[in-house]
Tab-separated table of C-alpha atoms in Angstrom:
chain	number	residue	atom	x	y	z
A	1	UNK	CA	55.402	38.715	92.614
A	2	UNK	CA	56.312	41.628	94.560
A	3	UNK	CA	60.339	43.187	94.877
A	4	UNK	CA	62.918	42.086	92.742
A	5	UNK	CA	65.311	39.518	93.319
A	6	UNK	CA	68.478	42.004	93.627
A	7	UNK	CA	66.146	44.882	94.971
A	8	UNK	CA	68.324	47.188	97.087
A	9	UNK	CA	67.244	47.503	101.321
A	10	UNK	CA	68.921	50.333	102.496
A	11	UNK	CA	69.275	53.765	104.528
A	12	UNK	CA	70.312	56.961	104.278
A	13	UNK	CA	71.805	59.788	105.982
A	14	UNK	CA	73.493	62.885	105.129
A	15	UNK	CA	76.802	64.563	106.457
A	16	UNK	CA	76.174	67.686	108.765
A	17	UNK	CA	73.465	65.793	110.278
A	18	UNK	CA	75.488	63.121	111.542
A	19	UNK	CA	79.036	63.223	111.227
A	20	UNK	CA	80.249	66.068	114.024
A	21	UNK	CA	83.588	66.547	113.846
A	22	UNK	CA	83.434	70.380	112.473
A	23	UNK	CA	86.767	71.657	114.263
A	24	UNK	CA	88.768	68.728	113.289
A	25	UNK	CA	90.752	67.665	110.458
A	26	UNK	CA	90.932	70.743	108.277
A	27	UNK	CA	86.964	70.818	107.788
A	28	UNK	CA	86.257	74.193	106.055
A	29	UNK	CA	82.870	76.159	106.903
A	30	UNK	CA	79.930	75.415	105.391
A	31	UNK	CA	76.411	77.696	105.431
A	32	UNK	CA	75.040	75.332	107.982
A	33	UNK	CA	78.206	75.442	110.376
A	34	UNK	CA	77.475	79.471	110.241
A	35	UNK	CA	74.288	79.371	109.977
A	36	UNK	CA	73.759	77.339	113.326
A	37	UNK	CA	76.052	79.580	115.330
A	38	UNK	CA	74.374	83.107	114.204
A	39	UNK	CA	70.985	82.700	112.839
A	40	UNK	CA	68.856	82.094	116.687
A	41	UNK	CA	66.445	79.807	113.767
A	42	UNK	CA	67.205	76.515	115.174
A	43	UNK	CA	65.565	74.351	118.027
A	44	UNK	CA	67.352	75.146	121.553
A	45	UNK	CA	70.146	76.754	119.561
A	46	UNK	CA	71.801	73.149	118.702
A	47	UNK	CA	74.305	72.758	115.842
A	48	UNK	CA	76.022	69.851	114.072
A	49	UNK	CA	78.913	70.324	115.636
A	50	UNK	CA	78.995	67.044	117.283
A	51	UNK	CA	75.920	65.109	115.931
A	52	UNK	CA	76.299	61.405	116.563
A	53	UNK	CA	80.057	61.799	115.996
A	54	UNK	CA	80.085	59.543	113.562
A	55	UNK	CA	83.456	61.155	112.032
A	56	UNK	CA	85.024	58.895	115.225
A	57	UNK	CA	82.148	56.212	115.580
A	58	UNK	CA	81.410	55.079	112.118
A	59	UNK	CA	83.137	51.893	112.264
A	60	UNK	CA	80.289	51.156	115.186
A	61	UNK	CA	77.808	52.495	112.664
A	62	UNK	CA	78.823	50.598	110.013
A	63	UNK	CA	78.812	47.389	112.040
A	64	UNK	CA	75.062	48.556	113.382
A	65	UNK	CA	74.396	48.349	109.513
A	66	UNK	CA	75.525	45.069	109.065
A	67	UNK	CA	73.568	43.953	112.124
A	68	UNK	CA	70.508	45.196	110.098
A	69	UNK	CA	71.422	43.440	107.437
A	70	UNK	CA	71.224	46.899	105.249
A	71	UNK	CA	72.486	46.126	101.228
A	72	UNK	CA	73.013	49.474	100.718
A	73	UNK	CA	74.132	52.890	102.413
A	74	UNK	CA	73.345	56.298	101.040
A	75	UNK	CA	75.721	58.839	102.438
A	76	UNK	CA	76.710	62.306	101.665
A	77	UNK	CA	80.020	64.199	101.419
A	78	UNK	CA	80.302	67.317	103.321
A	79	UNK	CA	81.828	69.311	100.290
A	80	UNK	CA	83.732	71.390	102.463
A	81	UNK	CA	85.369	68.635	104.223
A	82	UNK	CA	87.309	67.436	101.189
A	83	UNK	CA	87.373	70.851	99.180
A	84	UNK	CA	87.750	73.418	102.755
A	85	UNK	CA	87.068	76.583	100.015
A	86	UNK	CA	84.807	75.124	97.859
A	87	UNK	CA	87.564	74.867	95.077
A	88	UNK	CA	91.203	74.295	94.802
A	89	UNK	CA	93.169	73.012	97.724
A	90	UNK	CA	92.359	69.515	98.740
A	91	UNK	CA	92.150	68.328	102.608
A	92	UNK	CA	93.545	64.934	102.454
A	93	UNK	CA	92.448	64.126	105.775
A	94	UNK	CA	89.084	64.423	104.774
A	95	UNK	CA	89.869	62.234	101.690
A	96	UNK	CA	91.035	59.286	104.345
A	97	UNK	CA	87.734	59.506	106.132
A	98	UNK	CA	85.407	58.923	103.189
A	99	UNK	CA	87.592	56.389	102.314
A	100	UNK	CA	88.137	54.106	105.387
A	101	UNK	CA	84.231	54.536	105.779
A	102	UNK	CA	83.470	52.911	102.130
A	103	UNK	CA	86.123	50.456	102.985
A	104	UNK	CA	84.621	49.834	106.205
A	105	UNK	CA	81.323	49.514	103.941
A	106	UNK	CA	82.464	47.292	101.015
A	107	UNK	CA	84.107	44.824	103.610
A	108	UNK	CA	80.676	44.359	105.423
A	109	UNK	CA	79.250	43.874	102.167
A	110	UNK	CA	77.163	47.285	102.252
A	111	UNK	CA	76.877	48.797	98.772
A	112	UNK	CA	78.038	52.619	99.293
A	113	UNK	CA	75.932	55.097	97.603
A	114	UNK	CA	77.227	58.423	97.591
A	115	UNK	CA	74.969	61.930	97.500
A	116	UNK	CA	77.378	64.451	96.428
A	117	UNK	CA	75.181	67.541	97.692
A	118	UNK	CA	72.698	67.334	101.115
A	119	UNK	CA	73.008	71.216	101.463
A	120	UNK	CA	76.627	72.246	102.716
A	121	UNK	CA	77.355	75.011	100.704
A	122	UNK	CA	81.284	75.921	100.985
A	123	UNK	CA	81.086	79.650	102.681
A	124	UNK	CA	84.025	80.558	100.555
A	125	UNK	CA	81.431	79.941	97.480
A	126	UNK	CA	78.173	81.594	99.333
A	127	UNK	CA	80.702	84.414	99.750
A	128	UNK	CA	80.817	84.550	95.936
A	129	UNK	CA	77.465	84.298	95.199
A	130	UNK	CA	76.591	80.622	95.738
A	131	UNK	CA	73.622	79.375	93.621
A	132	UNK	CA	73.261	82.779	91.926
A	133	UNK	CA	77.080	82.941	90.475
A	134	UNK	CA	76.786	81.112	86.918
A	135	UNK	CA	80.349	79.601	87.864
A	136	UNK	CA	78.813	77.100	90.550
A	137	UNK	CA	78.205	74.807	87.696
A	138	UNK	CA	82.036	74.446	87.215
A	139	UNK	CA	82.481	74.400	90.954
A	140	UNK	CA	80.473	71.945	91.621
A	141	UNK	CA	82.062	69.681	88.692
A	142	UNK	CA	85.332	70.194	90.375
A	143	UNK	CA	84.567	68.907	93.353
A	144	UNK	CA	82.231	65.617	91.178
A	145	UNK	CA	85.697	65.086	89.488
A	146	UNK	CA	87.362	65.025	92.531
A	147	UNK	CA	85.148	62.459	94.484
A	148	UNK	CA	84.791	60.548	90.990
A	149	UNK	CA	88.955	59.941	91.149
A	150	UNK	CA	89.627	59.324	94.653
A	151	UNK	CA	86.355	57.046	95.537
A	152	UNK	CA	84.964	55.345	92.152
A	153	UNK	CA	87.519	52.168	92.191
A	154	UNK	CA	85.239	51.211	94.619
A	155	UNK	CA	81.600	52.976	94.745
A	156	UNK	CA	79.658	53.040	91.555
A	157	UNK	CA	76.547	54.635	92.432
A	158	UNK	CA	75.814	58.029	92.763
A	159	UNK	CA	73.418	60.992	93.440
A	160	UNK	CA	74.440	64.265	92.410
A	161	UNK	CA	71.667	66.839	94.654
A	162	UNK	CA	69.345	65.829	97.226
A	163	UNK	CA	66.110	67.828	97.299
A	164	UNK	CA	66.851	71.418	95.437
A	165	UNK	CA	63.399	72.051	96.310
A	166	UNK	CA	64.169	72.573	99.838
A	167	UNK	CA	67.965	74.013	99.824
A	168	UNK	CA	66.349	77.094	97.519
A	169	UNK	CA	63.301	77.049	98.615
A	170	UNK	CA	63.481	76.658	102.455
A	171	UNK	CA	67.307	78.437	102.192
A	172	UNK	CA	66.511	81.388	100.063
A	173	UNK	CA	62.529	81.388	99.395
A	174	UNK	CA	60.953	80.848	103.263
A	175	UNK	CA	64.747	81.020	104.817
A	176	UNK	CA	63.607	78.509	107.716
A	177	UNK	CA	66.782	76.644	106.263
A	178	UNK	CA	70.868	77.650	106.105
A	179	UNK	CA	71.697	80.726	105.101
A	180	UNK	CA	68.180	81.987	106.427
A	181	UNK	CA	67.079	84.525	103.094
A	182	UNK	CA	64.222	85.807	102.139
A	183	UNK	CA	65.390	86.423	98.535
A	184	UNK	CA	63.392	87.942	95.725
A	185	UNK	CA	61.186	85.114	93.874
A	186	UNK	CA	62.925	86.154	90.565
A	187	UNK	CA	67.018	85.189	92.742
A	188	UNK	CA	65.157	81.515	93.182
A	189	UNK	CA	65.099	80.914	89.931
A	190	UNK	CA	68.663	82.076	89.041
A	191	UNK	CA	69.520	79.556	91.617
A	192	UNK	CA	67.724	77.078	90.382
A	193	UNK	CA	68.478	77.141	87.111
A	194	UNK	CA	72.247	77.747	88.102
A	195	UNK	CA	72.109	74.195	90.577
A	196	UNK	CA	70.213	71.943	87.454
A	197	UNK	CA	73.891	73.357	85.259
A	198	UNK	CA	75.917	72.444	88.427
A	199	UNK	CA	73.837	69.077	88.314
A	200	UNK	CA	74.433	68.586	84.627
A	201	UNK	CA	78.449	69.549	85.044
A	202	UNK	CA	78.674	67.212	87.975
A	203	UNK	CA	77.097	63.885	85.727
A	204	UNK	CA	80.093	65.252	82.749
A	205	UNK	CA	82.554	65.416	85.464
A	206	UNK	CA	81.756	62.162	87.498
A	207	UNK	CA	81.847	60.014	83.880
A	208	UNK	CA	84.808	61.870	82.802
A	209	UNK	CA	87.064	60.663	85.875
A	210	UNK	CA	85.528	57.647	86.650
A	211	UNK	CA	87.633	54.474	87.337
A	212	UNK	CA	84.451	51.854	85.966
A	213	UNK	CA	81.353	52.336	84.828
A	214	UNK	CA	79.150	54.209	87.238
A	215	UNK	CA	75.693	54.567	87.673
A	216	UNK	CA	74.606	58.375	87.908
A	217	UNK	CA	71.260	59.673	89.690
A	218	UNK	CA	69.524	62.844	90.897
A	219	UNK	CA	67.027	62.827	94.037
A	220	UNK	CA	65.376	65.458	94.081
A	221	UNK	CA	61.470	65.171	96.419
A	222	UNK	CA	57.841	66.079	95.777
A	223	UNK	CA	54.501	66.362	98.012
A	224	UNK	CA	52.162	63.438	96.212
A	225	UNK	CA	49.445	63.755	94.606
A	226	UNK	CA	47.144	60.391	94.320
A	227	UNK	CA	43.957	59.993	93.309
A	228	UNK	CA	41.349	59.808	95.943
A	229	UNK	CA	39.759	56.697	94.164
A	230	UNK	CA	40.477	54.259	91.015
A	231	UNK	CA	37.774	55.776	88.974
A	232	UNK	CA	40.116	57.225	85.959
A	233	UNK	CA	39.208	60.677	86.081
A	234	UNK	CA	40.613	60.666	89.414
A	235	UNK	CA	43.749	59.079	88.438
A	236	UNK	CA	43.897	61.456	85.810
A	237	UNK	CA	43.130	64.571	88.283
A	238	UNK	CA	46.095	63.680	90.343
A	239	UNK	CA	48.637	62.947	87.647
A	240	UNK	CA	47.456	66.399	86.312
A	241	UNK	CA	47.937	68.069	89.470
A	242	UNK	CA	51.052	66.831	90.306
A	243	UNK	CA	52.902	67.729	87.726
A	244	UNK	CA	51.448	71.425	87.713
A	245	UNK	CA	52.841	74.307	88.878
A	246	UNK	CA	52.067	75.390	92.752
A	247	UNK	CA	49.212	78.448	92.980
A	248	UNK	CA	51.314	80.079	95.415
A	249	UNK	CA	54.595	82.033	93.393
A	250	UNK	CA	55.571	82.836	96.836
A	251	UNK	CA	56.680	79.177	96.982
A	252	UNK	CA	56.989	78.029	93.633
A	253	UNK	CA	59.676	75.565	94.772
A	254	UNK	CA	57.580	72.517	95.906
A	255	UNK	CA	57.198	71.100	92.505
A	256	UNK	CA	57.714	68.159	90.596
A	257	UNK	CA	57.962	69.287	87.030
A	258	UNK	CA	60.335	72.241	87.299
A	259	UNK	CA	62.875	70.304	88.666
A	260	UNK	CA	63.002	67.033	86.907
A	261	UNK	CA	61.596	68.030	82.948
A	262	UNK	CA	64.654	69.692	82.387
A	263	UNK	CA	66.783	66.775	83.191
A	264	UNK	CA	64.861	63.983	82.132
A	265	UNK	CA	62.755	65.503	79.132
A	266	UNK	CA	65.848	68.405	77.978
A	267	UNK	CA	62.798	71.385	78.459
A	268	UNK	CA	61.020	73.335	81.454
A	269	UNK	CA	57.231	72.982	81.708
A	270	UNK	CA	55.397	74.880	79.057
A	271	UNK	CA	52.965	75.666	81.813
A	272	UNK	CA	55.893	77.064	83.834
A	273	UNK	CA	57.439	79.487	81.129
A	274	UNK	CA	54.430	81.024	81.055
A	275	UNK	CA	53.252	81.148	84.710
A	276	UNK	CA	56.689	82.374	85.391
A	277	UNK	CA	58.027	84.243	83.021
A	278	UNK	CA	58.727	87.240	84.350
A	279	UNK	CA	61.421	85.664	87.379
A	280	UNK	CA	63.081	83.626	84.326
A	281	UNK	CA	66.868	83.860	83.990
A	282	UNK	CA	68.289	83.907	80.463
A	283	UNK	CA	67.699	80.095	79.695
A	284	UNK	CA	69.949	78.867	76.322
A	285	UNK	CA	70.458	75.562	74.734
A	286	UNK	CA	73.231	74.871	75.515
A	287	UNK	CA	72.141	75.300	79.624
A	288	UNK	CA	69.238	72.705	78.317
A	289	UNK	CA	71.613	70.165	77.054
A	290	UNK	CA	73.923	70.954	80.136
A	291	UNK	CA	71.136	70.194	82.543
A	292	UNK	CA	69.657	66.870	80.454
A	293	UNK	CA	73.160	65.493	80.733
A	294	UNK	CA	71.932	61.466	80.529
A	295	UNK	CA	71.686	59.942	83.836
A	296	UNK	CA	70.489	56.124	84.617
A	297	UNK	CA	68.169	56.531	87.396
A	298	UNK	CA	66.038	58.621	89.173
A	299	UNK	CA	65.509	59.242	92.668
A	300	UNK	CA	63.148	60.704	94.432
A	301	UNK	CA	62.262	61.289	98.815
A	302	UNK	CA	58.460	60.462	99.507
A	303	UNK	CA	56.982	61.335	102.854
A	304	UNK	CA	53.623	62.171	102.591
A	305	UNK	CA	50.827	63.479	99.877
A	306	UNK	CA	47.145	64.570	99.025
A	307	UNK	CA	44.293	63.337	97.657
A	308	UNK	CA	42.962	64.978	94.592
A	309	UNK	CA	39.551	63.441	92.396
A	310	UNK	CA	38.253	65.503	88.921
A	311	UNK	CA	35.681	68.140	90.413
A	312	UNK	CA	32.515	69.206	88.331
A	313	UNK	CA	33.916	71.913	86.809
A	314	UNK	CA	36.781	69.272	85.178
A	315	UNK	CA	39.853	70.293	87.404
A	316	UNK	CA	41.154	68.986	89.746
A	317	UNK	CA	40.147	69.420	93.213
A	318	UNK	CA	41.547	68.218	96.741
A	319	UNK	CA	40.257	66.193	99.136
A	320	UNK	CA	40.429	67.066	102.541
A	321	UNK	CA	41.619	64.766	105.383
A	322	UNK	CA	39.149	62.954	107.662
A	323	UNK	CA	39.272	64.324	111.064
A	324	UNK	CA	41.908	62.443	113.086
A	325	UNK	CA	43.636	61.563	110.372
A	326	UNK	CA	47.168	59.891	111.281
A	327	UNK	CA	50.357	62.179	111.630
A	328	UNK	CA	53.473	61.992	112.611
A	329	UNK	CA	55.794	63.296	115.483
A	330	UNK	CA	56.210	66.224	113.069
A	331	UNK	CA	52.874	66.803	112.061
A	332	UNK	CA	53.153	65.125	108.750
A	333	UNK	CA	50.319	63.490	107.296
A	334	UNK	CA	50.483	59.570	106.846
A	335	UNK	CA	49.811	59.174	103.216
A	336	UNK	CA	50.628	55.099	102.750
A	337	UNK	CA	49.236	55.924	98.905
A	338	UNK	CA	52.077	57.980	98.065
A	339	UNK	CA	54.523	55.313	97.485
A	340	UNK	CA	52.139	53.590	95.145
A	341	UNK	CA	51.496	56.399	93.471
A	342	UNK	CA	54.142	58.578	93.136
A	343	UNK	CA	56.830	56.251	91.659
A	344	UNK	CA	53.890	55.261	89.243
A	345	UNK	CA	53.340	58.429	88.216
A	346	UNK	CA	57.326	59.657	88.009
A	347	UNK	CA	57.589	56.215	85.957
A	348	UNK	CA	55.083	56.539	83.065
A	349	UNK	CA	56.419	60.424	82.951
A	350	UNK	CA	60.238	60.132	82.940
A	351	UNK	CA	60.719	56.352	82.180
A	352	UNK	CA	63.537	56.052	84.352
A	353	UNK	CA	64.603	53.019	87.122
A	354	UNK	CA	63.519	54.343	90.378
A	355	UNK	CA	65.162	54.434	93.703
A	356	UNK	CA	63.175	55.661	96.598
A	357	UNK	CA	65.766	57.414	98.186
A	358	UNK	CA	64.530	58.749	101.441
A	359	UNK	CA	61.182	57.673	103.580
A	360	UNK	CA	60.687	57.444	107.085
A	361	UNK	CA	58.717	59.188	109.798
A	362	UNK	CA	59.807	61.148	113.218
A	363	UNK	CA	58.555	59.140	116.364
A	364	UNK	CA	58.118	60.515	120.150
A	365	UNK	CA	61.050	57.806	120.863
A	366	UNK	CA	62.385	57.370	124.216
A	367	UNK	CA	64.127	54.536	126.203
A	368	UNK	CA	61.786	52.756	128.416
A	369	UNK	CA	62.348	51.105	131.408
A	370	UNK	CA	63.331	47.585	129.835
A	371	UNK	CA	65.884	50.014	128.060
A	372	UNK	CA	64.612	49.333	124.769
A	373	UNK	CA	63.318	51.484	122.576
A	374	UNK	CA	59.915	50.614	121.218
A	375	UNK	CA	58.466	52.224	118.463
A	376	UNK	CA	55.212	50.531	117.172
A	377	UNK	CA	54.268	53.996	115.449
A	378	UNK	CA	57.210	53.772	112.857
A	379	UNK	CA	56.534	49.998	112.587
A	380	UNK	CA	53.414	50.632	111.582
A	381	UNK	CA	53.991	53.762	108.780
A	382	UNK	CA	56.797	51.712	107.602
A	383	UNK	CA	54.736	48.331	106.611
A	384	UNK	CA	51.293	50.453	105.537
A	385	UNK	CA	53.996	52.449	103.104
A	386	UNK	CA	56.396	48.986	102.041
A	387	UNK	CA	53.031	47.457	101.567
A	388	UNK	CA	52.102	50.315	98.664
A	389	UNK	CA	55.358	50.178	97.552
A	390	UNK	CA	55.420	46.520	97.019
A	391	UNK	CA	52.690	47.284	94.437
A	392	UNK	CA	54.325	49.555	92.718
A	393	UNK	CA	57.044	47.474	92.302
A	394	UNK	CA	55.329	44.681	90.656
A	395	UNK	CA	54.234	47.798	87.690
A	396	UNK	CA	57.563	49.352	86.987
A	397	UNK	CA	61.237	49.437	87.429
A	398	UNK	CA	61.795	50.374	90.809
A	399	UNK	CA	65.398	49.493	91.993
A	400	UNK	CA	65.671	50.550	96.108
A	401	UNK	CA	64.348	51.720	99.150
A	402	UNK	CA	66.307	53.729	101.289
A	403	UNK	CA	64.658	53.966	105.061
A	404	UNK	CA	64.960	58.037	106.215
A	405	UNK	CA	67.182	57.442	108.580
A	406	UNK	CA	69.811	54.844	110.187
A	407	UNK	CA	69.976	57.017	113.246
A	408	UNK	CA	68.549	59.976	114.991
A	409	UNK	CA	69.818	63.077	114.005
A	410	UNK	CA	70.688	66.584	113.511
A	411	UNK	CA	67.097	67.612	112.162
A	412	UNK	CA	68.090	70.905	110.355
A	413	UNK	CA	66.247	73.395	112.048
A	414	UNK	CA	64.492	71.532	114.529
A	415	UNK	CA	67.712	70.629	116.359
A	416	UNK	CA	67.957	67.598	118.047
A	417	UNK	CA	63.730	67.572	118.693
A	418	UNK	CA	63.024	64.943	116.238
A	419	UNK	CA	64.038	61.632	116.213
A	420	UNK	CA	63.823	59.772	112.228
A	421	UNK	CA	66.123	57.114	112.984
A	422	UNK	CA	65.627	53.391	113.166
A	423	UNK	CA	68.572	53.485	115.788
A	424	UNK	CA	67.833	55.534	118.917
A	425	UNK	CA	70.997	57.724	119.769
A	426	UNK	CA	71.512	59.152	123.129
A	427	UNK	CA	73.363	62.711	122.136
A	428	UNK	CA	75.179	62.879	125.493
A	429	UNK	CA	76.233	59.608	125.752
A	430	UNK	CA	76.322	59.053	121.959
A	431	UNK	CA	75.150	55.288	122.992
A	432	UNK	CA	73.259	53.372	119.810
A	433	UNK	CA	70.368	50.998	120.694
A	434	UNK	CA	68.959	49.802	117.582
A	435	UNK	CA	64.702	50.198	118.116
A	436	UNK	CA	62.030	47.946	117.585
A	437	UNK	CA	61.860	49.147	113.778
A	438	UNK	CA	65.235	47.929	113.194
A	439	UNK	CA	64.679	44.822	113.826
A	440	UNK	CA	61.495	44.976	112.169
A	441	UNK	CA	63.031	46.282	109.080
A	442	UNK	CA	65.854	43.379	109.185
A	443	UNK	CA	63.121	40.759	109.103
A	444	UNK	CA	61.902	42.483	105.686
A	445	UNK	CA	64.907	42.900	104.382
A	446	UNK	CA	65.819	38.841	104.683
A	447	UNK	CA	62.576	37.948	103.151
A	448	UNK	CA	63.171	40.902	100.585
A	449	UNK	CA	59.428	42.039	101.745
A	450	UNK	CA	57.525	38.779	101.038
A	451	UNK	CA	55.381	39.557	103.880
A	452	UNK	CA	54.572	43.177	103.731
């Protein structure tokens, strides 16, 4: 047993954080171009504006991916490079590059998979409210409709937001993130409520000008919560607690439940309504069957988690990390448990095929004398978490992996300081050398995992 015979080895990236090209082509601004420029928030004041330039160099990237061996590629489309306002006038140029890179893709034999939103908010829309105008929903579907006519003769599988958790939460909650607001808690869940409808409008829109039969997915992400034994109380603790609503209203967003009942179960947590009732928006029904619009699978990004067993008092209670536990470059706990548990957990809840659409850890990577680049940490996270994904996948229907990320990047607000990628890039040079993990991760993808 272990991964399925057709069981999808991929990677992911998204658009701002790789692509450069910002002054080119008839690109319109975006909250992160501004935001990057103005806000003195990120790392050594670096922007996206070149990236790893792969607007010019994807045709290397793409052959990098078939050195790999990748099945799959999950990209995103920077909204305002094919829509410059948000809405109405179309920049064809931008059009050609999405499509000579699936090309590229589908003659490599590289499934595309496309993630319509990874946080590049048109300005033109901020300017009109963004998440909090009621009309992003139709927005939003415009621009679905558009990438459904011009790119679904040849991709089929899509992802409509990634992580709404973080672009209202860490945009408008925290405002670590583009546009940098500290709204009130009761704006957050206008916006949230407003970007499940533009969700909903983009799954009408995508079947409604689609060119074959697509399949249609949502990604959002969630902290884990596993049990800190087998014992069934424990289990039970942890499936409790994850699907509860956070202590902290300050940042409500880092939930599971919020985000994903009313798509996949048509109704917010009862717990919710109540706990937050007085931030709600006026919620009707026909928002709820807007934002439970049927979709075919469900993604989710898994990094890390916390233990949780049933404490005396019958509630759950946490489970602190052993001294010295393991982290990563960015501080972030490694959790190998999560990716047993979480897609176990989202299964038996939402009953939905499950991709596991980002994962991956930041590494201190440099080049070393040999001028490779060895990275036995990422090696490492990456087998202790394939390993606990392997058994989930022998439980329920899990469909892909997709390794966070092909290549270093632009790391939102921590600039060019963090290095996810299984391909080292030098941002001067913009030289590729594919890591020790690469090749790693090309051995498991020929034996589809056999050996994890």
């Amino acid at each position: 047993m272990g991964f399925s015979d057709n069981f999808v080895w991929g990677a992911a990236t998204s658009a701002y954080q790789i692509e450069g090209g910002v002054k080119e082509t008839g690109k319109g601004m975006h909250i992160w171009d501004v935001y990057t420029k103005e806000s003195g928030k990120v790392y050594g004041g670096h922007t996206g504006e070149n990236a790893c330039d792969h607007y010019h160099r994807f045709r290397e990237d793409v052959r990098i991916m078939k050195e790999i061996g990748l099945k799959a590629y999950r990209f995103s489309i920077d909204w305002t490079r094919v829509l410059p306002e948000g809405t109405g006038r179309v920049n064809e140029e931008g059009i050609r590059f999405y499509s000579d890179l699936i090309d590229a893709l589908v003659e490599n034999n590289i499934e595309p998979y496309i993630t319509l939103y990874h946080w590049e908010l048109p300005y033109e829309l901020y300017k009109k409210g963004g998440w909090m105008n009621r009309d992003i929903a139709e927005w939003f579907g415009e621009y679905a409709g558009l990438v459904a006519e011009r790119f679904s003769d040849r991709v089929t599988h899509f992802f409509t937001l990634n992580e709404p958790q973080c672009f209202v939460g860490l945009g408008f909650l925290t405002g670590v993130h583009a546009p940098g607001l500290k709204c009130p808690v009761r704006d957050t869940f206008e916006m949230a409520h407003n970007a499940l409808r533009a969700h909903g409008r983009a799954v009408q829109m995508l079947r409604q000008h689609a060119k074959q039969p697509l399949t249609i997915g949502y990604a959002p992400t969630s902290g884990i919560i596993y049990p800190a034994s087998d014992r069934p109380e424990d289990i039970e603790a942890a499936r409790k607690k994850y699907f509860s609503m956070p202590e902290d209203d300050s940042n409500w967003t880092w939930n599971v439940a919020w985000w994903s009942d009313p798509v996949l179960l048509g109704k917010y947590p009862e717990e919710g309504l109540k706990k937050y009732e007085k931030y709600l928006p006026k919620i009707t029904e026909e928002d709820m069957r807007l934002i439970s619009e049927p979709i075919d699978v469900y993604g989710q990004n898994i990094y890390n988690g916390r233990a949780f067993r049933m404490g005396a008092d019958g509630n759950p209670e946490g489970v602190g990390r052993v001294p010295g536990a393991g982290k990563t470059a960015v501080n972030w706990p490694v959790t190998p448990e999560c990716l047993y548990w979480g897609p176990k957990f989202l299964y038996e809840r939402y009953k939905k095929p499950i991709y596991i659409t980002e994962n991956g850890m930041a590494c201190h990577d440099i080049v070393s004398l040999d001028q490779r680049v060895h990275d036995p940490n990422r090696i490492d996270f990456l087998a202790r978490y394939l390993h606990e994904l392997k058994r989930a996948a022998e439980e329920i229907d899990l469909r892909g992996y997709f390794q966070w990320s092909l290549m270093d990047n632009f790391e939102w607000e921590k600039g060019y300081a963090e290095r996810f990628g299984i391909v080292y890039v030098d941002f001067e040079t913009q030289e590729r050398i594919l890591k020790d993990s690469a090749y790693w991760y090309r051995d498991v993808i020929q034996t589809n995992g056999r050996d994890l």
